[in-house]
C-alpha cells in the first residue's frame, strides 16, 4: 500500500501535507506522533472517511482515493470501538460478511472461529454493553479482522484501556497480526507502544512525516530533533557544523567542546543538535575520565542539578554550559558504585563513545505543536 | 408541643404531595367510577347505582362508536404521516448544512406556541380559499400539521446525541448509505420514533379545537362528546374514555422502558465519549416529557 503526495486541508489549515508512505504487505506499520499531527486524518483518508485534497492512495496498486468507504478493501478498528449497541456480539462480527452476501453457513463458521481467536466464544449472544472494556476492544478487532481486509486500520485501539490491560493486548494484537498476516496500519501517540509492536514506524509532526524506519533505527538514529525528542528522553546538545572531512563533521557544541560525528548530510555552517541516549552517557567527577570507556571517548563538562533513585536505575540531570540539560541513566547494578555517583551541585564530566553520538537536523519547534493540535481538533469537529 | 403537631410538621411535604396528586387524579378516577353508574335520566352527573351496562356493550351506541373509529383512523394516519415527515425534517435539520437552517430550527416550534383557536380559524379559511372540502381529508391535513413540530423536536434531540461513528463503522464494513440507515441509524432511533409517534397519536385523538373548525360533517370522538354534552352523555363515553386512558398509560410505560433500554445500550461507549452520549439522551427524554405536557 502506498500514499503519494497525500494532502488534506480543513479550510486554510493543512492537516496532512503531501505525505509519501510505502507500506509493505503483511507489515505492522505505525503512524506515531502527538495529537493533531495528522496521523488520524491520514488513517481516515485511507479508510475513506475523508477525501484527500491531493494525492493518490494505492492499495494493491489500485488508486482508491475516489472510492466511498464501503467500497474500499480496508477495515477499521475505531478508538471508541463503535460497536453496534443494538446487535449481539455475534451479529456485530457478522455485520461485514452479511454486507458482502457471504453464504450463511460460512458466516456462522467464520464468526465462530474469529470469536474463538479473540477468546470471546462464550460471549457471542451478549450485547456490547454487557462486556468489559477489554472485551469490547476484542469484539471491535474481531469485527474488522473477520472480513480479511487487505489492510487493517487501527486508530488508537488501546487508548481507552488502563495500562495493565493495554500491555497484555499489545502482545495479543501483535500475535494476531503475525497469525493472520494482514497489513496493519496502527495509529498511536504512545511511543513505547509503537516501539513494542511495530515492524516500522512513521513519526509524524505537524502534517508531515519526519522519519520512517524500524524501531531500533528510530530510537538509535533519529534524523530530526523532533524524532529525537518524541522518542525516548530528549538529550539534545545544540551546535554548529564548523567543517566537513569526508563522512565526518566537526561540530562546535554550545557546551564548549568540538566533537566529530557522522555528517548525515549536514553542511558547513548548518545548525544541528547532537543526540546521546541517557543510558549511553557516563558520569564521573570533573576531570576524571570514565574508566569504562576507551581512549577515543568524547566528553563535556557540566553541573548535576538533580539525582533521583528510580529502583532499577538512577537518573541524573546534568546542565551544560549554554543551558542544555542532559539526562543520564545509571543502571543500579553495583550498589557501591551507585553510592559514589555525584550528587546535586557537583561538577562532573559526561562522556560517551563516538559511535553513540548522532547528529540531527533542526525541525519545527515543539511548542507550536500544541496550537496546531487545538486547531486541528477544531477543524475536524467543524467538518 | 404535642406529638400530633410534630408528626404533622415532620410529614408536611408528604401530605402536601399526596394532596397535589389527588387533585390531579381525582377527575380521572371519577370518569372510571362513573362508567359503572346507572343514571336514571340522560345525564350521568350524580351517582345513582352500580351497573355494568356500559361495559357489557361498550360499542353499543352507534354514533359514538362511529366517532371513535373515525378518531382512531384519523390518529393512525396522521401519526404515520407526521412521524415520517417529522423524522425527515429532523434528519435534514441535524445532518445537513443548508442556507436558513437556523431559521428553520426556530420556525419549527412556532406551531407549538400558536393558540389552537388561531390555527383552527386560519386552517378553516385556508381550506375554504383553496376549495378543499371539509371532512376527513381536511382533518387529516390539520392533524399532520400540528403534530409535526412535536415529532421533529423529539427526533431531533435523539439525533443530536447520535454517535456518528457507528455509521462510519457500518460504512467501513461495506454497508451502502441506505443499508447503513436501515441497519444502524433507524434501529437506534427507534425508541425516539416510537415516543414521537405516541405523542402525535395522543395529540390527534384528543384534539377538539382545531378539529371543530376543520371537520365539516365528520364527527370525531371529542366532537361527539362535546355535541352530546348538551343532550346528555351516554355512560359508554365514560367506558371508552377509561379504556383510552388505560391504553395511554400502557403506552407511556412502554416508551419509558424503551428509553431506559436505549440508554443502557448506549453505555457501550468508552469513557471519553460517554458523557456527551448520556447527556444527549437525557435531553432527548426531557424533550419528550416537556413536549408531552400539553397533550
XYZ file of C-alpha atoms in Angstrom:
678
model
C 0.000 0.000 0.000
C 1.307 3.447 -0.865
C 0.429 7.075 -0.284
C 1.657 9.533 -2.903
C 1.630 13.245 -2.139
C -1.491 12.901 0.011
C -2.701 16.252 1.313
C -5.702 17.186 3.440
C -6.726 20.729 4.205
C -9.513 21.898 6.527
C -10.119 25.475 5.389
C -6.737 27.142 5.263
C -5.294 24.713 7.784
C -3.244 21.857 6.335
C -3.731 18.747 8.475
C -1.687 16.443 6.241
C 0.899 17.990 3.974
C 1.855 15.987 0.901
C 2.990 12.802 2.592
C 4.523 9.789 0.857
C 4.483 6.375 2.503
C 5.178 2.864 1.278
C 3.720 0.169 3.487
C 4.780 -3.400 2.772
C 2.392 -6.316 2.620
C 1.938 -8.094 5.933
C 3.726 -5.356 7.803
C 2.864 -3.884 11.215
C 3.207 -0.224 10.334
C 2.705 2.516 12.913
C 1.888 6.181 12.461
C 3.291 7.810 15.587
C 3.002 11.408 16.669
C 1.417 13.845 19.101
C -2.334 14.528 18.795
C -3.050 16.855 15.928
C -0.025 15.707 13.909
C -2.267 14.389 11.133
C -1.957 10.671 11.864
C -5.675 10.048 12.436
C -6.595 12.185 9.422
C -4.200 10.067 7.345
C -5.875 6.896 8.603
C -9.335 8.307 7.885
C -8.274 9.123 4.336
C -7.100 5.538 3.828
C -10.434 4.275 5.238
C -12.433 6.652 3.043
C -13.986 8.876 5.725
C -12.074 11.916 4.493
C -11.306 12.823 0.915
C -7.735 13.974 0.288
C -7.391 17.339 -1.462
C -4.500 15.952 -3.469
C -2.537 12.764 -3.940
C -3.068 9.067 -4.524
C -3.860 6.245 -2.105
C -2.826 2.954 -3.655
C -3.977 -0.339 -2.171
C -2.577 -3.330 -4.072
C -1.603 -0.987 -6.929
C -5.118 0.435 -7.298
C -5.936 4.070 -6.535
C -8.803 4.059 -4.016
C -8.817 7.816 -3.305
C -12.158 8.363 -5.075
C -13.951 5.314 -3.674
C -16.515 5.648 -0.860
C -15.658 3.904 2.422
C -17.921 0.911 1.806
C -16.142 0.013 -1.436
C -12.610 0.016 -0.020
C -10.610 -3.121 0.775
C -9.843 -1.812 4.259
C -11.446 -2.244 7.668
C -11.064 -0.100 10.733
C -10.814 -0.671 14.474
C -12.087 2.568 15.982
C -10.705 4.234 19.065
C -14.207 4.313 20.534
C -14.816 0.762 19.166
C -18.093 1.978 17.605
C -19.752 -1.368 18.325
C -23.400 -1.510 17.297
C -25.197 -1.345 20.656
C -28.409 -2.932 19.359
C -26.699 -6.058 17.981
C -25.228 -9.042 19.813
C -21.502 -9.730 19.732
C -22.118 -12.366 17.047
C -24.176 -10.012 14.866
C -21.595 -7.274 15.288
C -18.865 -9.569 13.997
C -21.095 -10.927 11.215
C -22.083 -7.453 10.006
C -19.376 -7.054 7.358
C -19.768 -10.586 5.971
C -23.535 -10.098 5.659
C -22.965 -6.977 3.599
C -20.758 -8.996 1.264
C -23.569 -11.554 0.964
C -21.357 -14.369 2.154
C -23.135 -17.718 2.467
C -24.901 -18.035 5.837
C -23.182 -21.246 6.896
C -19.807 -19.726 6.095
C -20.654 -16.579 8.074
C -21.514 -18.687 11.134
C -18.300 -20.622 10.808
C -16.012 -17.629 10.291
C -17.641 -15.596 13.071
C -17.286 -18.522 15.451
C -13.620 -19.019 14.553
C -12.897 -15.311 14.941
C -14.606 -15.115 18.338
C -12.561 -18.108 19.443
C -9.387 -16.409 18.282
C -10.050 -13.395 20.479
C -11.325 -15.562 23.355
C -14.966 -14.452 23.285
C -16.683 -17.637 22.105
C -18.845 -17.672 25.238
C -19.989 -14.067 24.908
C -21.447 -14.414 21.390
C -25.033 -13.760 22.496
C -24.293 -10.791 24.688
C -24.814 -7.166 23.832
C -21.758 -4.877 23.804
C -22.847 -3.039 26.969
C -22.607 -6.315 28.912
C -18.879 -6.593 28.150
C -15.830 -5.083 29.827
C -13.690 -2.512 28.031
C -11.084 -5.094 27.072
C -13.752 -7.457 25.734
C -15.347 -4.672 23.696
C -11.947 -3.953 22.221
C -11.636 -7.599 21.156
C -15.072 -7.551 19.540
C -14.064 -4.441 17.588
C -10.929 -6.249 16.430
C -12.818 -9.432 15.513
C -15.489 -7.451 13.653
C -12.803 -5.938 11.406
C -10.434 -8.916 11.044
C -13.180 -11.425 10.139
C -13.558 -9.679 6.768
C -9.899 -10.393 5.935
C -9.244 -6.882 4.624
C -6.136 -6.129 2.579
C -5.229 -3.535 5.160
C -6.469 -3.279 8.750
C -6.540 0.251 10.122
C -6.339 0.721 13.895
C -6.996 4.153 15.395
C -5.504 4.190 18.904
C -7.406 0.985 19.646
C -5.979 0.631 23.147
C -6.292 4.292 24.119
C -9.339 3.867 26.366
C -7.934 0.961 28.384
C -5.903 1.000 31.580
C -2.173 0.402 31.481
C -2.116 -3.236 32.550
C -4.809 -4.311 30.106
C -3.095 -2.300 27.371
C 0.198 -4.131 27.855
C -1.496 -7.505 27.534
C -3.491 -6.501 24.464
C -0.390 -5.085 22.754
C 1.178 -8.519 22.729
C -2.097 -10.140 21.686
C -2.565 -7.717 18.784
C 0.954 -8.436 17.602
C 0.332 -12.194 17.862
C -2.916 -11.937 15.873
C -1.213 -9.813 13.232
C 1.537 -12.386 12.767
C -1.001 -15.211 12.742
C -3.228 -13.797 10.005
C -0.526 -11.906 8.102
C -2.724 -8.887 7.279
C -1.076 -5.485 6.860
C -1.755 -3.397 9.981
C -1.643 0.386 9.919
C -1.667 1.406 13.553
C -2.120 4.941 14.858
C -0.834 5.853 18.302
C 0.693 8.722 20.252
C 2.352 6.304 22.679
C 5.996 5.918 21.643
C 6.549 2.883 23.852
C 3.567 1.113 22.265
C 4.940 1.929 18.811
C 8.413 0.611 19.660
C 6.991 -2.607 21.177
C 4.663 -3.614 18.354
C 5.798 -2.175 15.057
C 7.853 -3.543 12.209
C 8.288 0.021 11.031
C 7.269 3.405 12.393
C 6.496 6.678 10.614
C 6.961 9.564 13.036
C 4.622 12.410 12.109
C 4.631 16.011 13.221
C 2.526 18.948 12.028
C 1.186 17.120 8.998
C 4.488 15.810 7.683
C 6.395 12.553 8.067
C 9.661 13.249 9.894
C 11.176 9.770 9.641
C 10.228 6.244 8.590
C 12.261 3.350 9.886
C 12.274 0.296 12.144
C 12.006 0.841 15.912
C 15.735 0.325 16.606
C 16.822 2.828 13.953
C 14.179 5.351 15.055
C 15.450 5.095 18.611
C 19.169 4.874 17.937
C 19.459 7.099 14.900
C 16.711 9.725 14.815
C 17.140 12.127 11.901
C 15.416 15.210 13.292
C 15.251 16.944 16.666
C 11.530 16.209 16.765
C 12.014 12.466 16.403
C 14.895 12.518 18.888
C 12.719 14.364 21.382
C 9.483 12.462 20.841
C 11.040 9.005 21.127
C 12.622 8.428 24.490
C 14.195 11.173 26.588
C 15.336 14.218 24.698
C 19.102 14.679 25.147
C 19.937 17.383 22.677
C 23.152 19.438 22.584
C 22.837 22.338 20.145
C 25.801 23.262 17.959
C 27.058 24.382 14.545
C 28.929 22.388 11.883
C 32.371 24.007 11.531
C 33.970 21.789 8.883
C 33.496 18.589 6.945
C 36.057 15.887 6.227
C 34.674 13.012 4.211
C 31.737 11.484 6.066
C 32.640 13.221 9.288
C 31.584 16.623 10.543
C 33.361 18.717 13.132
C 30.663 20.245 15.299
C 31.200 23.012 17.802
C 28.725 22.492 20.614
C 27.344 25.389 22.663
C 28.549 23.462 25.696
C 32.084 24.458 24.748
C 33.649 21.431 23.077
C 34.101 20.400 19.486
C 33.260 16.843 18.544
C 33.443 14.710 15.434
C 30.487 12.655 14.213
C 28.814 11.294 11.052
C 27.712 14.296 8.995
C 24.359 12.775 7.999
C 24.118 15.158 5.058
C 24.622 18.314 7.120
C 26.570 21.181 5.512
C 29.189 23.515 6.889
C 27.715 26.342 8.956
C 24.413 24.490 9.497
C 22.843 24.449 12.949
C 22.228 20.975 14.355
C 21.858 19.012 17.580
C 23.975 16.178 18.896
C 21.957 13.360 20.498
C 23.163 10.792 23.031
C 20.640 8.449 24.694
C 20.609 8.615 28.533
C 21.754 5.011 29.051
C 24.828 5.632 26.872
C 26.186 8.512 28.912
C 28.759 8.040 31.671
C 29.149 10.462 34.508
C 32.287 10.994 36.606
C 33.697 13.752 38.862
C 35.094 16.625 36.815
C 38.407 15.886 35.142
C 38.283 12.173 35.862
C 37.798 10.093 32.724
C 35.162 7.386 32.924
C 37.187 4.231 33.440
C 34.773 2.101 31.363
C 35.461 3.966 28.147
C 38.273 3.679 25.573
C 40.733 6.477 24.853
C 38.699 7.912 21.947
C 35.757 8.744 24.211
C 34.268 12.234 23.871
C 33.328 14.311 26.874
C 31.808 17.547 28.084
C 31.666 19.259 31.490
C 28.537 20.181 33.416
C 26.847 20.509 36.804
C 24.481 17.940 38.347
C 21.101 19.584 39.014
C 19.236 16.548 40.307
C 19.727 12.911 41.167
C 16.726 10.579 41.530
C 16.682 6.935 42.571
C 14.232 5.064 40.287
C 14.673 1.494 41.544
C 16.266 -0.245 38.591
C 18.222 2.866 37.688
C 19.364 6.210 38.991
C 18.563 9.278 36.920
C 20.812 12.324 36.975
C 20.192 15.578 35.176
C 23.333 17.465 34.189
C 23.200 21.036 32.987
C 25.825 22.000 30.408
C 27.208 25.404 29.562
C 24.642 27.110 27.312
C 21.745 25.603 29.280
C 21.289 22.193 27.624
C 20.076 19.606 30.134
C 21.255 16.044 29.715
C 19.596 13.078 31.380
C 21.888 10.262 32.456
C 20.607 6.810 33.418
C 22.846 4.677 35.585
C 21.648 1.065 35.916
C 21.826 0.142 39.579
C 23.911 -2.992 39.101
C 26.571 -2.188 41.655
C 25.458 -0.660 44.970
C 28.948 0.583 45.913
C 29.335 2.398 42.608
C 25.831 3.812 42.862
C 26.680 5.399 46.176
C 29.727 7.024 44.598
C 27.611 8.782 41.964
C 27.971 12.573 42.203
C 25.052 14.339 43.912
C 23.278 17.613 43.236
C 25.582 20.607 42.617
C 28.681 18.543 41.815
C 30.895 19.491 38.859
C 31.068 16.479 36.542
C 32.299 15.277 33.203
C 29.889 13.444 30.893
C 31.409 11.062 28.402
C 30.352 8.647 25.694
C 31.886 6.548 22.921
C 31.810 8.253 19.485
C 29.532 5.599 17.963
C 26.720 6.655 20.318
C 26.598 10.276 19.297
C 24.340 11.223 16.494
C 23.723 14.495 14.651
C 20.168 15.585 13.845
C 18.733 18.392 11.809
C 16.618 21.031 13.487
C 12.859 20.552 12.937
C 9.863 22.743 13.852
C 9.643 23.850 17.451
C 7.660 21.578 19.740
C 5.807 24.486 21.253
C 3.946 25.197 18.026
C 2.557 21.669 18.106
C 0.103 22.472 20.911
C -1.580 25.271 18.924
C -1.574 23.109 15.871
C -3.293 20.344 17.790
C -6.075 22.574 19.121
C -6.638 23.972 15.655
C -6.706 20.530 14.080
C -9.371 19.302 16.508
C -11.484 22.362 15.972
C -11.367 21.953 12.211
C -12.026 18.236 12.345
C -15.081 18.830 14.548
C -16.384 21.558 12.290
C -16.044 19.259 9.291
C -45.711 20.949 71.677
C -47.950 17.981 71.101
C -46.970 14.785 69.346
C -49.571 15.326 66.639
C -48.148 18.723 65.741
C -44.640 17.256 65.477
C -45.943 14.439 63.312
C -47.650 16.963 61.065
C -44.521 19.063 60.727
C -42.452 16.009 60.006
C -44.770 14.800 57.237
C -45.883 18.137 55.837
C -44.181 17.592 52.472
C -45.693 14.139 52.047
C -49.167 15.338 52.921
C -48.845 18.246 50.540
C -47.645 15.920 47.761
C -50.480 13.471 48.383
C -52.936 16.365 48.132
C -51.419 17.540 44.844
C -51.542 14.059 43.330
C -55.132 13.632 44.443
C -56.004 16.952 42.807
C -54.508 15.661 39.540
C -56.021 12.196 39.582
C -59.483 12.504 41.175
C -61.157 13.793 37.956
C -59.750 10.813 36.050
C -60.739 8.363 38.760
C -64.221 9.865 38.686
C -64.557 9.006 34.994
C -63.711 5.378 35.709
C -66.114 5.289 38.638
C -68.981 6.904 36.704
C -68.553 4.391 33.887
C -70.207 1.994 36.379
C -73.087 4.359 37.147
C -76.705 3.600 36.399
C -78.233 7.049 35.717
C -81.993 7.262 35.502
C -82.120 10.277 33.153
C -79.975 11.389 30.243
C -77.291 12.956 32.398
C -74.562 10.949 34.101
C -73.822 13.568 36.752
C -74.995 12.049 40.007
C -74.228 8.608 41.398
C -77.393 6.540 41.413
C -76.345 2.904 41.486
C -73.839 0.382 40.342
C -74.235 -1.125 36.889
C -72.014 -2.774 34.320
C -74.382 -1.998 31.456
C -71.960 0.472 29.882
C -69.208 -2.150 29.935
C -71.143 -5.173 28.645
C -71.918 -3.273 25.454
C -69.215 -0.609 25.203
C -69.633 -0.126 21.475
C -73.402 -0.315 21.542
C -74.066 3.374 20.840
C -73.665 3.512 17.085
C -72.924 7.231 16.678
C -70.394 7.122 19.478
C -68.660 4.059 18.044
C -68.520 5.644 14.596
C -66.979 8.785 16.021
C -64.470 6.758 17.999
C -63.447 4.719 14.965
C -63.094 7.908 12.909
C -60.805 9.295 15.592
C -58.687 6.127 15.657
C -58.372 6.102 11.888
C -57.527 9.802 11.785
C -54.961 9.465 14.574
C -53.316 6.427 12.975
C -52.983 8.025 9.540
C -51.900 11.464 10.734
C -49.396 9.877 13.131
C -47.870 7.836 10.328
C -47.571 10.863 8.055
C -46.342 13.198 10.780
C -43.741 10.707 12.031
C -42.296 10.089 8.574
C -42.259 13.758 7.581
C -41.093 14.917 11.007
C -38.230 12.409 11.016
C -37.141 13.580 7.593
C -37.231 17.205 8.733
C -35.232 16.334 11.854
C -32.636 14.484 9.755
C -32.296 17.475 7.461
C -32.001 19.903 10.370
C -29.363 17.890 12.239
C -27.415 16.177 9.480
C -27.262 18.711 6.672
C -25.844 22.167 6.356
C -28.097 24.391 4.298
C -28.978 28.025 3.946
C -31.566 29.039 6.526
C -31.094 26.045 8.813
C -31.111 28.160 11.978
C -34.280 29.916 10.906
C -35.906 26.567 10.093
C -34.920 25.267 13.530
C -36.752 28.198 15.074
C -39.789 28.184 12.770
C -40.450 24.529 13.558
C -41.548 25.353 17.134
C -43.929 28.157 16.159
C -46.999 25.909 15.629
C -46.494 24.652 19.209
C -46.652 28.180 20.566
C -49.576 29.377 18.445
C -53.023 29.235 20.131
C -55.068 26.362 18.757
C -58.088 28.568 18.071
C -55.953 30.698 15.800
C -54.587 27.669 13.943
C -58.094 26.283 13.601
C -59.606 29.514 12.269
C -56.716 30.035 9.907
C -56.882 26.457 8.590
C -60.600 26.823 8.029
C -60.209 29.946 5.916
C -57.317 28.349 4.047
C -59.348 25.257 3.228
C -62.195 27.458 2.046
C -59.884 29.636 -0.071
C -58.293 26.661 -1.769
C -61.586 24.820 -2.150
C -60.612 21.821 -0.078
C -63.901 20.352 1.094
C -64.141 19.927 4.859
C -64.199 16.346 6.080
C -61.845 13.532 6.895
C -59.140 14.742 4.480
C -59.060 18.302 5.817
C -58.938 16.900 9.362
C -56.010 14.708 8.305
C -54.103 17.685 6.888
C -54.749 19.731 10.013
C -53.673 16.950 12.405
C -50.463 16.223 10.480
C -49.727 19.932 10.529
C -49.938 20.401 14.278
C -48.243 17.060 15.146
C -45.120 17.526 13.021
C -43.435 20.071 15.295
C -43.595 17.680 18.244
C -42.195 14.806 16.185
C -39.336 16.970 14.892
C -38.381 18.085 18.383
C -38.339 14.580 19.842
C -36.447 13.010 16.925
C -34.046 15.934 16.626
C -32.885 15.595 20.214
C -32.206 11.869 19.645
C -30.262 12.628 16.506
C -28.089 15.200 18.249
C -26.979 12.531 20.717
C -26.385 10.021 17.946
C -22.838 8.654 17.671
C -21.964 9.204 14.021
C -19.010 6.832 14.338
C -21.483 3.935 14.393
C -22.498 4.913 10.885
C -18.865 5.237 9.865
C -18.268 1.744 11.234
C -21.143 0.383 9.141
C -19.813 2.098 6.019
C -16.360 0.769 6.801
C -17.772 -2.756 6.954
C -19.219 -2.445 3.466
C -22.737 -1.083 4.056
C -24.109 1.334 1.459
C -25.594 4.587 2.817
C -29.091 3.100 2.520
C -28.153 -0.152 4.284
C -26.409 1.886 6.981
C -29.620 3.824 7.556
C -31.726 0.659 7.624
C -29.472 -1.488 9.831
C -27.876 1.059 12.172
C -29.457 4.534 12.142
C -33.102 3.508 12.127
C -32.921 0.768 14.808
C -31.043 3.122 17.116
C -33.503 5.961 16.504
C -36.475 3.654 17.034
C -37.156 4.455 20.719
C -37.285 8.138 19.787
C -39.529 7.458 16.796
C -41.929 5.389 18.897
C -42.042 8.122 21.524
C -42.688 10.738 18.857
C -45.398 8.637 17.211
C -47.238 8.041 20.508
C -47.126 11.739 21.203
C -48.560 12.549 17.775
C -51.262 9.904 18.281
C -52.229 11.326 21.651
C -52.355 14.865 20.267
C -54.576 13.782 17.396
C -57.040 11.635 19.306
C -57.910 14.304 21.872
C -57.835 17.351 19.647
C -61.046 19.327 19.806
C -60.418 22.966 18.945
C -58.740 22.584 15.546
C -60.967 19.643 14.618
C -64.048 21.704 15.394
C -63.040 24.229 12.728
C -61.944 21.759 10.062
C -64.230 18.746 10.395
C -67.208 19.715 8.243
C -69.760 16.993 8.898
C -67.223 14.419 10.072
C -67.540 13.642 13.777
C -64.547 12.623 15.887
C -64.656 11.278 19.434
C -64.078 14.654 21.166
C -66.525 16.384 18.806
C -69.177 13.771 19.588
C -68.744 14.206 23.348
C -68.938 17.954 23.061
C -72.101 17.686 21.000
C -73.609 15.090 23.337
C -72.883 17.154 26.440
C -75.904 19.299 25.700
C -78.246 16.402 25.063
C -76.916 14.010 27.680
C -73.734 11.963 27.580
C -74.195 8.182 27.299
C -72.390 6.217 30.023
C -70.480 4.381 27.263
C -68.433 7.552 26.731
C -67.067 7.064 30.225
C -66.194 3.459 29.450
C -64.414 4.302 26.214
C -62.582 7.162 27.900
C -61.467 4.783 30.638
C -60.246 2.309 28.020
C -58.376 5.059 26.198
C -56.779 6.147 29.428
C -55.628 2.597 30.223
C -54.111 2.190 26.761
C -52.311 5.532 27.071
C -50.811 4.596 30.423
C -49.612 1.280 28.978
C -48.040 3.100 26.028
C -46.285 5.538 28.357
C -44.837 2.683 30.390
C -43.663 1.089 27.156
C -41.941 4.280 25.944
C -40.190 4.790 29.253
C -38.977 1.210 29.162
C -37.698 1.651 25.587
C -35.819 4.803 26.523
C -34.214 3.113 29.517
C -33.130 0.222 27.339
C -31.642 2.546 24.699
C -29.822 4.418 27.420
C -28.349 1.230 28.809
C -27.243 0.087 25.373
C -25.568 3.419 24.743
C -23.311 2.803 27.738
C -21.130 0.711 25.423
C -19.044 3.736 24.508
C -15.745 4.217 26.324
C -15.327 6.910 28.937
C -14.240 9.787 26.733
C -17.477 9.873 24.753
C -19.787 8.512 27.422
C -20.716 11.846 28.946
C -21.829 13.552 25.770
C -23.822 10.488 24.755
C -25.666 10.159 28.056
C -26.260 13.899 28.184
C -27.864 13.942 24.779
C -30.067 11.006 25.671
C -31.164 12.734 28.837
C -32.019 15.901 26.939
C -33.902 13.756 24.453
C -36.029 12.446 27.314
C -36.595 15.962 28.554
C -37.861 16.947 25.152
C -40.273 14.015 25.203
C -41.666 14.889 28.595
C -41.853 18.637 28.030
C -43.341 18.209 24.585
C -45.739 15.715 26.101
C -47.143 18.051 28.725
C -49.591 19.986 26.507
C -51.099 16.669 25.449
